[in-house]
Tab-separated table of C-alpha atoms in Angstrom:
chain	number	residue	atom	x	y	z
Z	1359	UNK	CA	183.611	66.196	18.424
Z	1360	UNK	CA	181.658	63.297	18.993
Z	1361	UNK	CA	184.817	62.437	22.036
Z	1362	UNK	CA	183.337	65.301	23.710
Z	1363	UNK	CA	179.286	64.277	23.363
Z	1364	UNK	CA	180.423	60.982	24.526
Z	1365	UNK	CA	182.243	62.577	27.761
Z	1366	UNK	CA	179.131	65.460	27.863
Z	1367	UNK	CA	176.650	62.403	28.759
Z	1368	UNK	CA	178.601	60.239	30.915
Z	1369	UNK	CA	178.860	63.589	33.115
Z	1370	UNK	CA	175.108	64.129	32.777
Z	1371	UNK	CA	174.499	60.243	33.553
Z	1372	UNK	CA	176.782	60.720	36.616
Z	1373	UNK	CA	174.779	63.762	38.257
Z	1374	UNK	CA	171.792	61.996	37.709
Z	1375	UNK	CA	172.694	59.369	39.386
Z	1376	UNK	CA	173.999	61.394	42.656
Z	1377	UNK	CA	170.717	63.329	42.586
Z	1378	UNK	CA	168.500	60.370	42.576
Z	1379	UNK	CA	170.531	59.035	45.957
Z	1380	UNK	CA	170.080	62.164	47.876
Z	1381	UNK	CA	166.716	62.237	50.391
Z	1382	UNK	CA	164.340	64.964	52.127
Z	1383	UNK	CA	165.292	63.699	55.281
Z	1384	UNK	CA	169.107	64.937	55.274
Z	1385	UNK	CA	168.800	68.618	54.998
Z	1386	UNK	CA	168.203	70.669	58.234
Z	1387	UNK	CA	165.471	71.282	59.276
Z	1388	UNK	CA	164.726	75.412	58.740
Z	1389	UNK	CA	163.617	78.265	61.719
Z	1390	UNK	CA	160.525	78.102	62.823
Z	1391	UNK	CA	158.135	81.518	60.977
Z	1392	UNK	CA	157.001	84.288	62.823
Z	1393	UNK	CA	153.431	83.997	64.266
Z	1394	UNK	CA	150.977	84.976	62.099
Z	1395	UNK	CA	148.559	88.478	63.009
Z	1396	UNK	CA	145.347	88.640	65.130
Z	1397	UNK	CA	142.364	88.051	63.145
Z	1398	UNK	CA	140.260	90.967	63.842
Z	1399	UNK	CA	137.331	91.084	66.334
Z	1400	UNK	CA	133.817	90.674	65.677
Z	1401	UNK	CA	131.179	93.057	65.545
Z	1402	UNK	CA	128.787	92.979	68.953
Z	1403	UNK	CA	125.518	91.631	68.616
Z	1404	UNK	CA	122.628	94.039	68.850
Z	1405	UNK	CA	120.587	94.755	72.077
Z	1406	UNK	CA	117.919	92.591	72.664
Z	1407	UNK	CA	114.569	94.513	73.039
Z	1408	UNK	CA	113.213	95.585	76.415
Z	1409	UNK	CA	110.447	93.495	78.054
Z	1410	UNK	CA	107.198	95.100	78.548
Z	1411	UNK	CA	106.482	96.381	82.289
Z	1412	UNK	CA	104.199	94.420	84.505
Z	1413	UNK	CA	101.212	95.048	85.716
Z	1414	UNK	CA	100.526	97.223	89.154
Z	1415	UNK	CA	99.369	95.184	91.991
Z	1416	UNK	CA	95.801	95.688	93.788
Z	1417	UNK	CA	96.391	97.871	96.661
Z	1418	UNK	CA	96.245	96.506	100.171
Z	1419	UNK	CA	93.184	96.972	102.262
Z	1420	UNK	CA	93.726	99.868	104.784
Z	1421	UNK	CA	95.091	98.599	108.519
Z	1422	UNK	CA	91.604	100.374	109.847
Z	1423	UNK	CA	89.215	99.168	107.420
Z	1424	UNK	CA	87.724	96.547	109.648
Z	1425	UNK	CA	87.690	99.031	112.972
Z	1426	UNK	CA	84.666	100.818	113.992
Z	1427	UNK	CA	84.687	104.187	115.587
Z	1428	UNK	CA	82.246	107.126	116.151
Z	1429	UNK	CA	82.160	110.778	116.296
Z	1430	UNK	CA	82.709	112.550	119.657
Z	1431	UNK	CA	79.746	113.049	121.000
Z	1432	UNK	CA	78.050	114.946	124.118
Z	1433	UNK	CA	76.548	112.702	126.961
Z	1434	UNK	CA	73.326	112.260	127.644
Z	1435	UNK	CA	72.161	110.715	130.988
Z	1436	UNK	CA	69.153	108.926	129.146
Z	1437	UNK	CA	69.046	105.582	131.401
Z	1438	UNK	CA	69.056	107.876	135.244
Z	1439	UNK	CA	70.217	111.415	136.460
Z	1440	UNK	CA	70.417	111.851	139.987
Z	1441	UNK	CA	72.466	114.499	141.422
Z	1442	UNK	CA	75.090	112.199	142.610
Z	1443	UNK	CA	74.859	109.765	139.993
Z	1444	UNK	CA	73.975	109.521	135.829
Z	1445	UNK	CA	73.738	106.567	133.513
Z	1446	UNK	CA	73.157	107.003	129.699
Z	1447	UNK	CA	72.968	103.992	127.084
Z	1448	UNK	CA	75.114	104.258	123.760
Z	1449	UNK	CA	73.431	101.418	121.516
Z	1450	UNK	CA	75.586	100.122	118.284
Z	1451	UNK	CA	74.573	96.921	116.602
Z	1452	UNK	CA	78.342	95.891	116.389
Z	1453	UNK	CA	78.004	95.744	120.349
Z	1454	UNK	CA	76.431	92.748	120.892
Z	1455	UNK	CA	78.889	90.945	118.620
Z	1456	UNK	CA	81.349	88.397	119.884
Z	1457	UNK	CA	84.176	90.173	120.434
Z	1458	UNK	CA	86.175	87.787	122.527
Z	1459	UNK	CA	89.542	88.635	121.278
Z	1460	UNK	CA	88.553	92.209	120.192
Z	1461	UNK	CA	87.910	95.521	122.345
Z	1462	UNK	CA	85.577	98.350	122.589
Z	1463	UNK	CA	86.695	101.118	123.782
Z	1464	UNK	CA	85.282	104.293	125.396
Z	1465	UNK	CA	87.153	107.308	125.232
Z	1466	UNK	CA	86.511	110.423	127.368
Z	1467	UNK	CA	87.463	114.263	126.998
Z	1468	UNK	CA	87.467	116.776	129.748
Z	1469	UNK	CA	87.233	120.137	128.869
Z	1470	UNK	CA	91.157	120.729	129.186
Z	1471	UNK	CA	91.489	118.528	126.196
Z	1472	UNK	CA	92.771	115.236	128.364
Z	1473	UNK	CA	91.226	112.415	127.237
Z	1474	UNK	CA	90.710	109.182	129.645
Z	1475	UNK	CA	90.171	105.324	128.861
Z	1476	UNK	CA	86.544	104.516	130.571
Z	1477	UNK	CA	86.809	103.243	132.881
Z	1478	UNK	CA	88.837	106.060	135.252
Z	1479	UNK	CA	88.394	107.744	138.242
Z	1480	UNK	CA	88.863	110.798	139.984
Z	1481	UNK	CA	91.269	110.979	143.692
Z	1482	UNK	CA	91.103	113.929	146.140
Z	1483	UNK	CA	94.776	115.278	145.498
Z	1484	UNK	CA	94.930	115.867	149.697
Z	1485	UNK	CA	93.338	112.524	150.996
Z	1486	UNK	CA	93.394	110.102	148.115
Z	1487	UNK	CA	89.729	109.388	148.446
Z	1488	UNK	CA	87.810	108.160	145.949
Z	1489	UNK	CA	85.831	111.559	144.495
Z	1490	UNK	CA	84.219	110.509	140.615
Z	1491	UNK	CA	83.682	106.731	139.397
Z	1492	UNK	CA	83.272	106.412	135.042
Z	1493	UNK	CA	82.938	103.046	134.698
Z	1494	UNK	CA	81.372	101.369	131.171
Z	1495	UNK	CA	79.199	97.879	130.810
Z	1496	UNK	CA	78.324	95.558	127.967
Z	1497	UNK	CA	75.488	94.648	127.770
Z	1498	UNK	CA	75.615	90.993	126.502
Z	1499	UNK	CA	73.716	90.698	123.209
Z	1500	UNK	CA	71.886	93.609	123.553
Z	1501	UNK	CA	74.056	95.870	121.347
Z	1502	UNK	CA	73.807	98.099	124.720
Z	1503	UNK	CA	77.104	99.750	126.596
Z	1504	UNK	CA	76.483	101.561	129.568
Z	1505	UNK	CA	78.376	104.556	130.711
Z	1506	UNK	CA	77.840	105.348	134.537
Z	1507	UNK	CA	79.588	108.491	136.640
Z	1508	UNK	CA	78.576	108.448	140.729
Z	1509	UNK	CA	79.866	111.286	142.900
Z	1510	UNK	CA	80.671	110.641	146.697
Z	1511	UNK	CA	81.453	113.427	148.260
Z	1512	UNK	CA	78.814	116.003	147.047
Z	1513	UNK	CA	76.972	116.621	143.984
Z	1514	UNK	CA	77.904	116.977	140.658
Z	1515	UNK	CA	79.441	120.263	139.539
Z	1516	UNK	CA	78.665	121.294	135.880
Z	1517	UNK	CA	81.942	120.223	135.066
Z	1518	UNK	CA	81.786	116.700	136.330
Z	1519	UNK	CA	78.882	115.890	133.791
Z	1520	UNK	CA	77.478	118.328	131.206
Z	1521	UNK	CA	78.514	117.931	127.696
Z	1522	UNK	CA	78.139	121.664	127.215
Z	1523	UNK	CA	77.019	124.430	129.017
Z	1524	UNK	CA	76.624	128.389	128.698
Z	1525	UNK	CA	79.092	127.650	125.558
Z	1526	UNK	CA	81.547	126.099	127.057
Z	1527	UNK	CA	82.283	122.363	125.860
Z	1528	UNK	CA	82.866	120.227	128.963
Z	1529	UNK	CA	82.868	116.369	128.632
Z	1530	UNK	CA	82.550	114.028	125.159
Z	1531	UNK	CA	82.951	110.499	124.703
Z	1532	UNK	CA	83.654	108.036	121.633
Z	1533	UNK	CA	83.864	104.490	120.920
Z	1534	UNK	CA	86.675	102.596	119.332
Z	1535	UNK	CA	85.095	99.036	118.296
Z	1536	UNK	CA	88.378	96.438	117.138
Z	1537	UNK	CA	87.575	93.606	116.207
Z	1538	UNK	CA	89.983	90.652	116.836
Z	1539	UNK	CA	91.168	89.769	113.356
Z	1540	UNK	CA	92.917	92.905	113.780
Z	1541	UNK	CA	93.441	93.033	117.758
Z	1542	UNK	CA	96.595	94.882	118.690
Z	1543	UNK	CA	96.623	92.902	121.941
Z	1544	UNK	CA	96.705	96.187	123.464
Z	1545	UNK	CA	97.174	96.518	127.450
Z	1546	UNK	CA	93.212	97.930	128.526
Z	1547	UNK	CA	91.920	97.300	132.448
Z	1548	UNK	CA	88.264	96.710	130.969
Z	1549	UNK	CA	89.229	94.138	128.338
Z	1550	UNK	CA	90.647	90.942	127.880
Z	1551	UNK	CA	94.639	91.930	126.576
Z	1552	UNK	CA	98.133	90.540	125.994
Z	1553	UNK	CA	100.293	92.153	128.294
Z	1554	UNK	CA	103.266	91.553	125.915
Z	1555	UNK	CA	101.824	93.996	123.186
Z	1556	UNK	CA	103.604	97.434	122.520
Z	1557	UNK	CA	99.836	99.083	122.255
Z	1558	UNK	CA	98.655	100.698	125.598
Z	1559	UNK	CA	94.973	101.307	124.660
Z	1560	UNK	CA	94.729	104.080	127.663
Z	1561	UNK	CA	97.147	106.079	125.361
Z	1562	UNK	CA	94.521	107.555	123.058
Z	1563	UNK	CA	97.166	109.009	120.595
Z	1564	UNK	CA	98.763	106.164	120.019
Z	1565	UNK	CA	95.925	103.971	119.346
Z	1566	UNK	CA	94.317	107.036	117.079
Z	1567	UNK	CA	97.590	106.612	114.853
Z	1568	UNK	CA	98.092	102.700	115.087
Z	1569	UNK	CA	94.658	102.457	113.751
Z	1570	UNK	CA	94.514	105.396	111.258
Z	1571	UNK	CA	91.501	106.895	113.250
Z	1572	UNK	CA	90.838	110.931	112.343
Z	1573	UNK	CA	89.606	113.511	114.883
C-alpha cells in the first residue's frame, strides 16, 4: 500500500513538472469571431424654431412723382387775335425754372382725337405749302410760355382755332413739365434731347405711359 502512494506521487510530481514547461505561445492561434451587430441609430434632433419674418420695406416713390402736368384745357387767344394770327399766354410758376436738362412740353388735340407735339405745322396735301404754324416760347424767368398759330393762305376757319364751338370740341392743349432728375432724354424738336433715348416725346402715348400720366 504505501508502494503504490509512493509511485501515486512520483506520477503527480512528473505531470507537474511537464505542465510547468509548457507556454501560451505554442498553441495556435484560434479563427478570428464574427463581427459584432450595428449599434442602432440615433434619434434625430428636433427642428429648430422658425425665425420671425422681416419687416416690409418703404415703398418706392412713384416714377411720375416729380413730373408736372395739367388738365386739357381750351385755348384762349389772351395775348392777340387777329384773323390770321392768335397768341395766348399759359403762365405756371414751374416755367421759369431752370430746366436745362428737363422739357416742357405742349401737347395739342384736334377735334379727330390726334394729338400733336407744339410745335407742328400744317402742309397743303396738293402743293406742300406751308398752310398753319403752332409754334410755343419760353419765356425766360417769367414763368410765361407762349402758344402762337398764324394762317397764310386765308383766315382762320373755326376749326383751325376755337376750343369749342356750337358744341362741338375742336382744339385743347396741355403741358407736360419733366424735370431733369427724371429726364427720359426723349427725342423733342423744341428741346434740348439725347438722340440715343428710346422716348420720342412727339409720341404722346408713349410718354403718357412712361410717365404714369392719366387722361
Amino acid at each position: 500500500m504505501k508502494k503504490l502512494k509512493g509511485i501515486s506521487k512520483l506520477l503527480l510530481f512528473v505531470l507537474l513538472i511537464g505542465l510547468a514547461g509548457c507556454s501560451a505561445e505554442d498553441g495556435a492561434v484560434g479563427p478570428q469571431g464574427e463581427p459584432g451587430k450595428d449599434g442602432i441609430d440615433g434619434v434625430d434632433g428636433e427642428d429648430g424654431t422658425d425665425g420671425q419674418d422681416g419687416a416690409d420695406g418703404t415703398d418706392g416713390q412713384d416714377g411720375n412723382a416729380n413730373v408736372i402736368y395739367s388738365d386739357w384745357f381750351y385755348p384762349v387767344w389772351n395775348e392777340f387775335d387777329t384773323p390770321r394770327a392768335k397768341r395766348m399766354v399759359v403762365k405756371n410758376p414751374e416755367f421759369g425754372k431752370n430746366y436745362d436738362d428737363g422739357v416742357i412740353l405742349f401737347y395739342w388735340i384736334t377735334n379727330n382725337g390726334s394729338t400733336f407735339l407744339v410745335p407742328w405745322n400744317t402742309y397743303s396735301t396738293s402743293t406742300g405749302a406751308l398752310i398753319i404754324s403752332r409754334s410755343m416760347n419760353i419765356r425766360g424767368g417769367s414763368g410765361d410760355v407762349w402758344i402762337t398759330i398764324r394762317r397764310y393762305d386765308r383766315d382762320f376757319e373755326i376749326r383751325d382755332t376755337y376750343g369749342q364751338y356750337d358744341g362741338i370740341t375742336y382744339n385743347r392743349l396741355r403741358y407736360v413739365i419733366i424735370p431733369g432728375n427724371i429726364n427720359a432724354g426723349g427725342k423733342s424738336s423744341s428741346n434740348k434731347a439725347n438722340e440715343k433715348s428710346p422716348l420720342d416725346y412727339s409720341n404722346y402715348e408713349a410718354v403718357k405711359a412712361f410717365y404714369n400720366i392719366p387722361d
